[in-house]
Coordinates of C-alpha atoms (C1' of nucleotides) in Angstrom, one line a residue:
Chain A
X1 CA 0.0 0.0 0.0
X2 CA 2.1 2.6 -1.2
X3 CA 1.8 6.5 0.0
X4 CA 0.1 8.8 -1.9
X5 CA 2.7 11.4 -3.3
X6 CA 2.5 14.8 -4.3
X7 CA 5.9 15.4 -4.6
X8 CA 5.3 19.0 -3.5
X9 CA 7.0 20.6 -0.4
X10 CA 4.0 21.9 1.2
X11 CA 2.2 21.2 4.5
X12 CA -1.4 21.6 2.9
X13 CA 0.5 18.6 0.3
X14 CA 1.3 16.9 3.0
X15 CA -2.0 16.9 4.8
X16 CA -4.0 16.0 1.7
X17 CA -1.5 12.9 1.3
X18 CA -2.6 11.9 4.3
X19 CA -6.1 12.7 4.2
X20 CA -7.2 13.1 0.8
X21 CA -8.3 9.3 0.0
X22 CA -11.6 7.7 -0.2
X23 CA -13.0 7.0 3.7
X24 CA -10.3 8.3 5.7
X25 CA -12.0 11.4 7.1
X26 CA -14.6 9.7 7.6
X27 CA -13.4 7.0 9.5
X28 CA -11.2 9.8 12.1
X29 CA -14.5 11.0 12.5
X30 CA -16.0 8.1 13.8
X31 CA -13.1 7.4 16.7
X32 CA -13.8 11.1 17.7
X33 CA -16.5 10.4 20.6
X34 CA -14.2 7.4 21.6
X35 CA -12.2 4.3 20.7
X36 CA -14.3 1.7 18.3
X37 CA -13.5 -2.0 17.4
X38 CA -12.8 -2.9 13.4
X39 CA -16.3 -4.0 12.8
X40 CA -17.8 -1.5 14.7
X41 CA -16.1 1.1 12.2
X42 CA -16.8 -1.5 9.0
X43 CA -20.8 -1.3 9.9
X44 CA -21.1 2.7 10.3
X45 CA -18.9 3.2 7.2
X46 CA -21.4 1.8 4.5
X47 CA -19.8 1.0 1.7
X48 CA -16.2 0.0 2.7
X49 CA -14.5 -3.1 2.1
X50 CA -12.5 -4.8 4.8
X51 CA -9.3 -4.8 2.9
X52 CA -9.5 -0.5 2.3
X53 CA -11.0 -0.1 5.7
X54 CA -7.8 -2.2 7.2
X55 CA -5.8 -0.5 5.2
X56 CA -6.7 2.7 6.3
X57 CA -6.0 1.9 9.7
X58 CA -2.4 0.4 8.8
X59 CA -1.5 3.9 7.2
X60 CA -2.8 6.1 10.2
X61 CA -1.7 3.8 12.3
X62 CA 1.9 3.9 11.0
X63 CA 1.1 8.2 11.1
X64 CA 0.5 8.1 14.1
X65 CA -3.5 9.6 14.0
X66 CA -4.2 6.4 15.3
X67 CA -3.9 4.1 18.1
X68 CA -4.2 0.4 18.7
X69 CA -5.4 -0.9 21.7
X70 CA -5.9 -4.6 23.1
X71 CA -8.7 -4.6 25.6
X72 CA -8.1 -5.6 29.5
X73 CA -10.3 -8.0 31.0
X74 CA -13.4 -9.3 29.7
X75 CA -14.1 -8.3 26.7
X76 CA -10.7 -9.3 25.1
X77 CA -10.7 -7.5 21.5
X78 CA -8.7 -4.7 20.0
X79 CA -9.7 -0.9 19.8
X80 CA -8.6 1.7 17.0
X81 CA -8.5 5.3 19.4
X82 CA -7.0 8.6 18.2
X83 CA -3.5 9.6 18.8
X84 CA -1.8 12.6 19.4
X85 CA -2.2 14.0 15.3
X86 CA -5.6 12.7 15.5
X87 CA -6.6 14.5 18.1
X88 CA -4.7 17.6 16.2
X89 CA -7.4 16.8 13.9
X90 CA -9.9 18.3 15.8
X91 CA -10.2 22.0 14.1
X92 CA -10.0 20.4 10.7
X93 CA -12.7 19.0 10.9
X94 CA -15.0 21.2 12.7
X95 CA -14.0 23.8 9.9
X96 CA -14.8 21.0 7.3
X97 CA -18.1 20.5 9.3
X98 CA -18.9 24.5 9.0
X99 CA -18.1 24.8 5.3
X100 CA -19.8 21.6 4.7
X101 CA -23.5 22.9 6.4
X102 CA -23.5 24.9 2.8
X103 CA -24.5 21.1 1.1
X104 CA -26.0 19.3 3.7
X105 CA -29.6 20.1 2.6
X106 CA -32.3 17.2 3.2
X107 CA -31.7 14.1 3.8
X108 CA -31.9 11.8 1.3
X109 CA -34.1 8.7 1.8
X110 CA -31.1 6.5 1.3
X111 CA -29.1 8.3 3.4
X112 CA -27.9 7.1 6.8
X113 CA -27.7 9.0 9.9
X114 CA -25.9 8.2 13.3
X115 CA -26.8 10.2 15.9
X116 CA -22.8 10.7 16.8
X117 CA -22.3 12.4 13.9
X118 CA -23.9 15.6 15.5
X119 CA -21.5 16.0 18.4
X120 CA -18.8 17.9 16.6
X121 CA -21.4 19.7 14.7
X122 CA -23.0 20.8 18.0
X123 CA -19.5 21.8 19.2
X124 CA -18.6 23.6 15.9
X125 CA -21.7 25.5 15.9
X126 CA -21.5 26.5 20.0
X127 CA -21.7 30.1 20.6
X128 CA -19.0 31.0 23.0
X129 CA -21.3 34.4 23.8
X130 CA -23.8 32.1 25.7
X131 CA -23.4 29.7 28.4
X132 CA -26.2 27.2 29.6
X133 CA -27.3 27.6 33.1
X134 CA -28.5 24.3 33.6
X135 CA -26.8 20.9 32.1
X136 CA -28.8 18.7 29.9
X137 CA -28.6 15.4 28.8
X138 CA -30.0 14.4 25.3
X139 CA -31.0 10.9 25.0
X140 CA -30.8 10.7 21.2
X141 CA -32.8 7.4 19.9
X142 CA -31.4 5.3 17.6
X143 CA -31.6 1.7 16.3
X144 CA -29.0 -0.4 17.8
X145 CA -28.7 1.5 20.7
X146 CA -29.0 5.4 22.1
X147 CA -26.4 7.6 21.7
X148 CA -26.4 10.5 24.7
X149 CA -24.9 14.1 24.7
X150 CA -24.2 16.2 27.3
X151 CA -25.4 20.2 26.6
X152 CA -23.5 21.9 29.6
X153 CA -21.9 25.4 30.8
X154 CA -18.2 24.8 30.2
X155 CA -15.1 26.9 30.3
X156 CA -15.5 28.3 27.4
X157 CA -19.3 28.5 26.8
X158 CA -21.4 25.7 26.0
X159 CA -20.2 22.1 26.5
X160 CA -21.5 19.9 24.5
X161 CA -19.7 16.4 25.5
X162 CA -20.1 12.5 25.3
X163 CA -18.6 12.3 28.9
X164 CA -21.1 12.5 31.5
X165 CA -22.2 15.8 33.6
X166 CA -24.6 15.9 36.3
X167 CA -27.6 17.5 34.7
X168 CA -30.6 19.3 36.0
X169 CA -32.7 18.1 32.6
X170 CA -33.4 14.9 30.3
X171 CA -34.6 15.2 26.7
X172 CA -35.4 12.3 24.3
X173 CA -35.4 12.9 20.8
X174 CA -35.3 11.2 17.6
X175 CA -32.7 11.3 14.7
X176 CA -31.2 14.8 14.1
X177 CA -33.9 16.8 16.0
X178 CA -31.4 17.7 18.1
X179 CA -30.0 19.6 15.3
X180 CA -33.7 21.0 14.3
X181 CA -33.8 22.2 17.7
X182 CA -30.6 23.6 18.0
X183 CA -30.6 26.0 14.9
X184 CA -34.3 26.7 15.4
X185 CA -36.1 24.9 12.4
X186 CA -38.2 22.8 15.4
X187 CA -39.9 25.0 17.9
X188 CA -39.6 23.5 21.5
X189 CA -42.9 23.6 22.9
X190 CA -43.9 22.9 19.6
X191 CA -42.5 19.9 19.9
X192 CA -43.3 19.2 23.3
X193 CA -46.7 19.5 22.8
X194 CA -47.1 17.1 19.8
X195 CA -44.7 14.4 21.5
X196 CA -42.1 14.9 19.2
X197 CA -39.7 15.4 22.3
X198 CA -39.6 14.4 25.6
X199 CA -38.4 16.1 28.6
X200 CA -38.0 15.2 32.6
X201 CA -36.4 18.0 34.7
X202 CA -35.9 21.2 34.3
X203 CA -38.0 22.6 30.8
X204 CA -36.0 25.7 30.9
X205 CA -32.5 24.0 29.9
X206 CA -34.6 22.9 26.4
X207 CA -36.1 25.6 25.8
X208 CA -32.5 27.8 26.2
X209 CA -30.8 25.4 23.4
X210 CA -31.8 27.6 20.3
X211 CA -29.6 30.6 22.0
X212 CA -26.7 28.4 22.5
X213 CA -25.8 27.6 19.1
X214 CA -25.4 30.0 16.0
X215 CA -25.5 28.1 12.6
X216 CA -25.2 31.1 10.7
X217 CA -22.3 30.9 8.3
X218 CA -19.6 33.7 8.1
X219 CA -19.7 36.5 5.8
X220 CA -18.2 36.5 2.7
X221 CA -14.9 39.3 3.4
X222 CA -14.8 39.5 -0.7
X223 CA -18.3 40.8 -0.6
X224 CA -17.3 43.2 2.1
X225 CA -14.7 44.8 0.8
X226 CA -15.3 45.3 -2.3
X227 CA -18.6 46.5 -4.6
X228 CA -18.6 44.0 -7.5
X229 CA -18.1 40.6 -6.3
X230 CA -18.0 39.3 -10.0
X231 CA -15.4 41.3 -10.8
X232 CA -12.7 40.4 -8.2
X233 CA -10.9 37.6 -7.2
X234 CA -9.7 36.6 -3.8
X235 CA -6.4 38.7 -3.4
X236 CA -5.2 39.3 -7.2
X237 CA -7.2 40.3 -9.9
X238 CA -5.5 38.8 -12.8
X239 CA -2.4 37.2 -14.4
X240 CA -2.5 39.0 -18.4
X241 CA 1.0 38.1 -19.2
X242 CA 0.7 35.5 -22.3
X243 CA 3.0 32.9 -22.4
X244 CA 6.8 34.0 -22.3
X245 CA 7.5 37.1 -23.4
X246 CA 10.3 39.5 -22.6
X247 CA 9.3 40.2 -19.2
X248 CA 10.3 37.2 -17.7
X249 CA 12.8 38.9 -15.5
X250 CA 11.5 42.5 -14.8
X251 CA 10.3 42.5 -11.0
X252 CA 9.1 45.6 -10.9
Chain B
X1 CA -18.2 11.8 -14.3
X2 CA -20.5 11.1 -11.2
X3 CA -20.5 12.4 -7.8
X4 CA -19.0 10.8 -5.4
X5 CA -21.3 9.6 -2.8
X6 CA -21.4 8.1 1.1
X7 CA -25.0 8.2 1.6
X8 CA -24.6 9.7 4.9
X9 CA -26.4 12.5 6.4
X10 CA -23.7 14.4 7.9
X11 CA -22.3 18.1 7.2
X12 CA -18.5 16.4 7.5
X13 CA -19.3 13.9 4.4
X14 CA -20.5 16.7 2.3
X15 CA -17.5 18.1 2.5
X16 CA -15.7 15.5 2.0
X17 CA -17.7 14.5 -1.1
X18 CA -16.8 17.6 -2.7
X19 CA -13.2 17.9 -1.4
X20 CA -12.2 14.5 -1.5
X21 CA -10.8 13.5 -4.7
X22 CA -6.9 13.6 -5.8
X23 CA -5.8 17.1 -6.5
X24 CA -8.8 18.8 -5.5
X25 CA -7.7 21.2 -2.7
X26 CA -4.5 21.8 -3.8
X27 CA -6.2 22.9 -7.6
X28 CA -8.1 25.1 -5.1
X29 CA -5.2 26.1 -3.4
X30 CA -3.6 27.4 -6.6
X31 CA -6.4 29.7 -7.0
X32 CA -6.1 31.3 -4.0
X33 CA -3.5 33.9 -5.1
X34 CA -5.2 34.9 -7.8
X35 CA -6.8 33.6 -11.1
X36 CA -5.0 30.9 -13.5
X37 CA -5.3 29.6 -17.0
X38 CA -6.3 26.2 -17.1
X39 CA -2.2 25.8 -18.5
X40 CA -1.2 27.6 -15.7
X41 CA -2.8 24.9 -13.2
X42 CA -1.7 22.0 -15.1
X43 CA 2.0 23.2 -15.0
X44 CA 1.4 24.0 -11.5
X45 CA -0.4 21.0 -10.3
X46 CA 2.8 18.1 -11.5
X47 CA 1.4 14.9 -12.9
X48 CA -2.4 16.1 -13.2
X49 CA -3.6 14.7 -16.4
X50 CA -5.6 17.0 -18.7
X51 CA -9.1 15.2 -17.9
X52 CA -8.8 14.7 -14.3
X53 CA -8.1 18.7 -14.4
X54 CA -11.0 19.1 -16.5
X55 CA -13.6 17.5 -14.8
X56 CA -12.2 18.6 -11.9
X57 CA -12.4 21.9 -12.5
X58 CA -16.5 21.4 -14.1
X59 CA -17.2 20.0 -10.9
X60 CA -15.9 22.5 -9.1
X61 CA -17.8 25.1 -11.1
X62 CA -20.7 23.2 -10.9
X63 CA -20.9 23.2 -6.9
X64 CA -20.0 27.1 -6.8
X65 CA -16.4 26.7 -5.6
X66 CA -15.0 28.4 -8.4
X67 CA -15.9 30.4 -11.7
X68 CA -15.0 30.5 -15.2
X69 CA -14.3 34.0 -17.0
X70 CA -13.3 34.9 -19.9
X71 CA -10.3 37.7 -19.8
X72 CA -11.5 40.9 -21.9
X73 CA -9.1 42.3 -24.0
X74 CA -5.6 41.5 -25.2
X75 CA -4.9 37.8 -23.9
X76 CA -8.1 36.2 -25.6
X77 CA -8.1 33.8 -22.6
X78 CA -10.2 32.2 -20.0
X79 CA -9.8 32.1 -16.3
X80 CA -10.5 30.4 -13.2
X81 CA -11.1 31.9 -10.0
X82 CA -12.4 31.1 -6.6
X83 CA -16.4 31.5 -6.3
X84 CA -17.9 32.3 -2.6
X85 CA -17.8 28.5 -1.5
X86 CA -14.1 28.5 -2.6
X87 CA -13.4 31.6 -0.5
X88 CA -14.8 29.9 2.4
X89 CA -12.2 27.6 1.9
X90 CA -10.2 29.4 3.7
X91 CA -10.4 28.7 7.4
X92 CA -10.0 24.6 6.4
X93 CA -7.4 25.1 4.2
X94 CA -5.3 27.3 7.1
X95 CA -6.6 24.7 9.8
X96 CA -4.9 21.5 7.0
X97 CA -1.4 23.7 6.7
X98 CA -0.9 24.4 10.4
X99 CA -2.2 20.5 11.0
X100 CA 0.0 19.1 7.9
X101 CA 3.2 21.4 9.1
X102 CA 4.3 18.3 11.8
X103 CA 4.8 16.1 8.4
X104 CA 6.3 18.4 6.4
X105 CA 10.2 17.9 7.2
X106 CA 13.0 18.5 4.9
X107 CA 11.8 18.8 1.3
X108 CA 12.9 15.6 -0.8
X109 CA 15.3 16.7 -4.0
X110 CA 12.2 15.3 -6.4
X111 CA 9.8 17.9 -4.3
X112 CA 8.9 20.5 -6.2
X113 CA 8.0 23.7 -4.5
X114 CA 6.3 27.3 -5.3
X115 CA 6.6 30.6 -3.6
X116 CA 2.9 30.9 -3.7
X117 CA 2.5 27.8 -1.6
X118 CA 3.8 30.3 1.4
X119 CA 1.5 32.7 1.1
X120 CA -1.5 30.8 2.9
X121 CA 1.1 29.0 5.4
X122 CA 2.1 33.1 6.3
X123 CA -1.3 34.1 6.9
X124 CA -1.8 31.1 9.0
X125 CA 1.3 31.6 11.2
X126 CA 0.8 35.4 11.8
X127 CA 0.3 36.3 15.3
X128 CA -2.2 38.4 15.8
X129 CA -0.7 40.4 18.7
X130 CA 2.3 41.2 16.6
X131 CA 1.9 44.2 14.2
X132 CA 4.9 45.2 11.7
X133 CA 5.4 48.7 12.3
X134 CA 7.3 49.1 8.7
X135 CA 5.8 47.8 5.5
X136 CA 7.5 44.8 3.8
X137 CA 7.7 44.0 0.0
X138 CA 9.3 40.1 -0.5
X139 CA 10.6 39.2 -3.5
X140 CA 10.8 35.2 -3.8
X141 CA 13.1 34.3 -6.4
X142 CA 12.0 32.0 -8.6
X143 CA 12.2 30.5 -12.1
X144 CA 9.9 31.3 -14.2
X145 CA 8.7 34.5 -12.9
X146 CA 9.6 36.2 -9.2
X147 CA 6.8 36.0 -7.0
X148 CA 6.0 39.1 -4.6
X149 CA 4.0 39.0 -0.4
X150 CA 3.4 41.7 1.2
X151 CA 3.9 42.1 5.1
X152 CA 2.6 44.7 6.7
X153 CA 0.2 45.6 9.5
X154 CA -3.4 45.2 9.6
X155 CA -6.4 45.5 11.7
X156 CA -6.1 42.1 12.7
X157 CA -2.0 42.1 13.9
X158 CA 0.3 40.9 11.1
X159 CA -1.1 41.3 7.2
X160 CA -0.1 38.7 4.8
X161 CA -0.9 39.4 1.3
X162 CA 0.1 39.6 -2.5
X163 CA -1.7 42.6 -3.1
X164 CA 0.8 45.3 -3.7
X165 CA 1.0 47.9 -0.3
X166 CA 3.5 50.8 -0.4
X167 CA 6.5 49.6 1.6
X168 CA 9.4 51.7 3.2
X169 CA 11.8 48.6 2.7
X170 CA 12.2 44.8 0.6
X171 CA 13.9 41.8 0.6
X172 CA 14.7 39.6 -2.0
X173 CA 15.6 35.8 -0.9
X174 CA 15.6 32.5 -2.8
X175 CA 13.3 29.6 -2.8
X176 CA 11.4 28.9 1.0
X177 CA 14.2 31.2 2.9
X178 CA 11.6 33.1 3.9
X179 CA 9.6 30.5 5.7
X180 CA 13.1 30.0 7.5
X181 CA 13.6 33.6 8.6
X182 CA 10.1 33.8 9.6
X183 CA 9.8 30.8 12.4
X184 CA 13.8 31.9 13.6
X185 CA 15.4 28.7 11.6
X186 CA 17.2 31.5 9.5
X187 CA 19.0 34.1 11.5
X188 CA 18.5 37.5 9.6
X189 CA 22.2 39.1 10.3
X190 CA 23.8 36.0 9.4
X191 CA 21.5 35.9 6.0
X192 CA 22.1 39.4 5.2
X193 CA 25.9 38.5 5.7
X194 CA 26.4 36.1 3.8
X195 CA 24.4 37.0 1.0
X196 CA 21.8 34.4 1.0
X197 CA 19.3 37.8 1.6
X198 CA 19.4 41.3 -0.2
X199 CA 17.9 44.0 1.9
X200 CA 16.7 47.5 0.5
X201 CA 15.1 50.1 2.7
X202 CA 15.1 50.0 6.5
X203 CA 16.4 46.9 7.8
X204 CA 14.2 46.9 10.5
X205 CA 11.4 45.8 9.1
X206 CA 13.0 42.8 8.1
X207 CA 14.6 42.1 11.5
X208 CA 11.2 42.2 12.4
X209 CA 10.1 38.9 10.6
X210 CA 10.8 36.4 13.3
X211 CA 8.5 38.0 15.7
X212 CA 5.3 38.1 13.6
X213 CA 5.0 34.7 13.4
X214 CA 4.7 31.7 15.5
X215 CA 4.4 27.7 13.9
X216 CA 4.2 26.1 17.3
X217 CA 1.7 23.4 17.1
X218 CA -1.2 24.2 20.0
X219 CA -1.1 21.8 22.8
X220 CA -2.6 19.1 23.0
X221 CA -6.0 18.9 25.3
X222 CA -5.6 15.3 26.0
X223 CA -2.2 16.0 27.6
X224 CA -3.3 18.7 30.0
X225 CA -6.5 17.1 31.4
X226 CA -5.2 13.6 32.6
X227 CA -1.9 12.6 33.4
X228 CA -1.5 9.4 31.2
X229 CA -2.0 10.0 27.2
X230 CA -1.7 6.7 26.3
X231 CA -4.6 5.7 28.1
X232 CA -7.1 7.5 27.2
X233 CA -9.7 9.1 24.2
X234 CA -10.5 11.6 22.5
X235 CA -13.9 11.7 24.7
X236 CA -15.1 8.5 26.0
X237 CA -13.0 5.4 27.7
X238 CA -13.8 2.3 26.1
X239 CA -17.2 0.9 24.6
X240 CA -17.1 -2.5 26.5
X241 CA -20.2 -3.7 25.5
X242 CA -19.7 -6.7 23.5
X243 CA -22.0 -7.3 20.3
X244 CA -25.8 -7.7 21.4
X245 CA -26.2 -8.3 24.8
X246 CA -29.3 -7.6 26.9
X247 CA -28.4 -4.0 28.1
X248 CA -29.5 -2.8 24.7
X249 CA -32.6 -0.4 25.5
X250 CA -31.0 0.8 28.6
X251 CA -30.5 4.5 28.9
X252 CA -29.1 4.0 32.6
Chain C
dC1 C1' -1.1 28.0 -28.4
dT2 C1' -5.2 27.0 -25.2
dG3 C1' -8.7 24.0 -23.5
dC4 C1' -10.2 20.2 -23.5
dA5 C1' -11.7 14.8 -25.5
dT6 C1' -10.1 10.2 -26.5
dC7 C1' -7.7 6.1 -25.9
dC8 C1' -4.7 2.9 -23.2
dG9 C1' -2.3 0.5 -19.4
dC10 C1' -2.2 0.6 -14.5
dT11 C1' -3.8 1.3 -9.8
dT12 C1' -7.4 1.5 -6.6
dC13 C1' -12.0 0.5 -5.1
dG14 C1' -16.2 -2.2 -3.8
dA15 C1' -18.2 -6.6 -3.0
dT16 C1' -17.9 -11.1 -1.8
dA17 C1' -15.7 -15.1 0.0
dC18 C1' -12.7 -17.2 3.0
dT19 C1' -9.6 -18.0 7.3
dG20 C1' -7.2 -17.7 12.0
Chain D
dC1 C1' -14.0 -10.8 15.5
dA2 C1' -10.3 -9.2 12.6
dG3 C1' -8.7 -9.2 9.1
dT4 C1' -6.7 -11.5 4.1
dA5 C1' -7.7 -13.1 -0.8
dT6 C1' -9.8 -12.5 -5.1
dC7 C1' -12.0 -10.3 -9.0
dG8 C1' -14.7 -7.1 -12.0
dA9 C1' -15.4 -2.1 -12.2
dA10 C1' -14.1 2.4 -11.9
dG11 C1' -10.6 6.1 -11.4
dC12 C1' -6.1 7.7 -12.7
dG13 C1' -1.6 9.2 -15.3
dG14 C1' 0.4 9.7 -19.8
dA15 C1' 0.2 10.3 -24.5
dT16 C1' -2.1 11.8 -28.5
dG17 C1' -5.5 14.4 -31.2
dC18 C1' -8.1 18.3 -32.4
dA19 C1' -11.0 22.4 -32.7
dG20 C1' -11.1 27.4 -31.9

DNA sequence: CTGCATCCGCTTCGATACTG
DNA sequence: CAGTATCGAAGCGGATGCAG
C-alpha cells in the first residue's frame, strides 16, 4: 500500500497525502467520541471493504493519528483510538463541518444518519457568547442503541460532550432533531406538545438550546470589501501576461 | 463523471464528497492567489492529467467553488477563479497547513515547491498580537517569474498578502528562505551576511520577521486534562459492550 | 497556443468469499 | 471478530489528437 505522493514541499500537500483518499476522514471522524472496534467502524462506514478499511488503519496507524489498543479484562478484543495527530485533527474537521453545512440540505431517503455524527457539529456551531445555566442530557434514539450528549456550561461556553455531567434536565429525541432544535427549524414547545420530544427536569435548559448555538455561516470578506463581487478575485485580480515574453525577468 | 457519494447525512461527508478526490484542494489552493489559466494549473499541479483537471475543474464550477471567466481584451483567454464556496475555503485550508506542518520535514530533492505555496502557510502563522510597524515587500526568487507578499500591518495584527501595499523597505531571498527567517530557523544578520538575503530600505522591518510569526503546534488537550496519554480518548474510555447483549434499551 | 476529449495500461475501489 | 484473498469495475496518469 504505497503513500500517496504529491511530490510538493508543502504542509497543505502533505495533509492531503494523508487525508485526501476515499473514507479516511470519515473514519477519524467516527473514533472522535471514543475508541471503536474494526467491525464497529466497518458497519457505520457503508460502503467500505475490509481490505480498504484495514488499510486505512495500517496507514494512520503507522502516522501516528491512530492508536491500537488490546482490551483488558473481559471483553478481550482490539480498539482503534485517536492519537496525538488525530486529536490535532480536531479544528480540521470542525471547519470542514462548518463549510460543509453549505451542502448538507435534506436528507436523502437513502441516506444514513448516526446520531454521533452531531456532536462535533454541535461543538462547531457553540456560541461561546452564551453559556447554559442548567446541564442537559440528550438521550438521542437510535436503532442499535441510544447515543447520549451532554449540553452543559463549560469553560468556554457551551459544552456539549459524550462524557457524563450531572444534569438538572433529560430530553429524548429522535434522529437529528437535536440539530432542528438547535438551529431553530423545530420550535420546542412545539414539539413538546405534539410528542415529538420528551423532557423530565428542568423545561427551561430545552427551551435555552436555540440561544446556544449559532449556525449562521460567516460573511463572505470578498463581498465586504469590495462592490462588484464578480469582478474580483480573492487577493489578485488577474495574471494578463501570455506565455513567455520578454518580461520574464523585470520584478518591478 | 459522477459524484462521489457516502450516503450519509452528515455536514463532515458533504464536505468530503466535494473535497475528497486527488488534486482537488490543492487545484483550489492554486487559485487562492489569484486567477490561472487552465495551462497555468496544469503546470502547476505536477502529474495532473488533462481530464482529471478538467472535470475537476467542471465539478468545481458546478458546486459554486470556483468560476469561469473569460479575460477581456488582449490575452483572448479564460480564467478560473475562486467562487464564494471557494473563498470559504479558507479557514480549512489554514486549519490543514498548520495541522499538515508536523509532516512536512526536509523537502525531498524530487519535491517541487512554489513561492505561492507560502502565502497561505504566512497568513496562518501570523500572530495576531504582533503588528509590523514598517511595511514589507518580498521578492521570492523563482524561475519562471519572481513571486512578490506583502507584510505589513493590519487591523487584525500581522497582514499577509500579495496585493501590492507601499513599503518603506524589501527583501529579496531564494526559494522557501523566507519560511526559515520567519519561524527563527534562519537568523537574519547571518543571511544578510552572507548574501543568502538582499535588503533594501530600512532593515528593520526585516529584523522584524521572526517576531510576527509563530508555527508552534497548540497543545494538545488530552495532555493537560489527565496525566496518562496513552490511556485515554479523545472523549469517552472504552465501549465495552460486546455485540448484542441484553443491556440494549437501557439508557441507565 | 489553449482547452479540452479520447484512448490505453495501471492502480485503486467495492463486493464477496474465505480464514485464523 | 479481525482481518486476508480474489476479482470485476471504476478512477487515474500519460500520450495523443483536435477544434477554436
Amino acid at each position: 500500500m504505497p503513500d500517496i505522493r504529491y511530490a510538493q514541499f508543502c504542509p497543505l500537500t502533505r495533509a492531503v497525502e494523508i487525508l485526501g483518499e476515499r473514507w479516511t476522514l470519515l473514519l477519524l471522524r467516527e473514533l472522535v467520541p471514543g475508541p471503536q472496534r474494526f467491525s464497529d467502524l466497518k458497519a457505520r462506514l457503508p460502503g467500505v471493504s475490509s481490505s480498504v478499511l484495514a488499510g486505512r488503519l495500517a496507514r494512520l496507524e503507522d502516522k501516528g493519528l491512530i492508536a491500537k489498543r488490546d482490551l483488558p479484562a473481559p471483553a478481550a478484543s482490539t480498539v482503534y483510538e485517536l492519537a496525538e495527530a488525530g486529536r490535532a485533527l480536531r479544528p480540521v474537521m470542525m471547519e470542514l463541518i462548518r463549510w460543509g453545512m453549505r451542502f448538507l440540505g435534506e436528507p436523502c431517503p437513502e441516506e444514513r444518519f448516526e446520531p454521533r455524527w452531531m456532536l462535533m457539529g454541535l461543538q462547531t456551531f457553540a456560541r461561546r457568547e452564551a453559556t447554559p445555566t442548567c446541564s442537559l442530557r440528550v438521550v438521542i434514539a437510535a436503532k442499535p442503541e441510544d447515543f447520549e450528549i451532554h449540553i452543559s456550561g463549560g469553560p468556554e461556553g457551551t459544552d456539549v460532550s459524550v462524557l457524563p455531567r450531572p444534569s438538572q434536565a433529560c430530553v429524548r429525541t429522535e434522529e437529528f432533531d437535536l440539530l432542528l432544535l438547535a438551529n431553530g427549524l423545530l420550535d420546542v414547545g412545539e414539539a413538546i406538545a405534539c410528542g415529538r420530544i420528551r423532557v423530565e427536569g428542568d423545561a427551561r435548559a430545552v427551551a435555552a438550546i436555540p440561544r446556544l448555538f449559532d449556525f449562521r455561516p460567516p460573511p463572505d470578506p470578498e463581498s465586504i470589501h469590495r462592490g462588484t463581487p464578480a469582478q474580483t478575485s480573492m487577493e489578485r485580480v488577474i495574471p494578463p501576461r501570455n506565455s513567455r515574453n520578454k518580461t520574464q525577468g523585470a520584478t518591478r
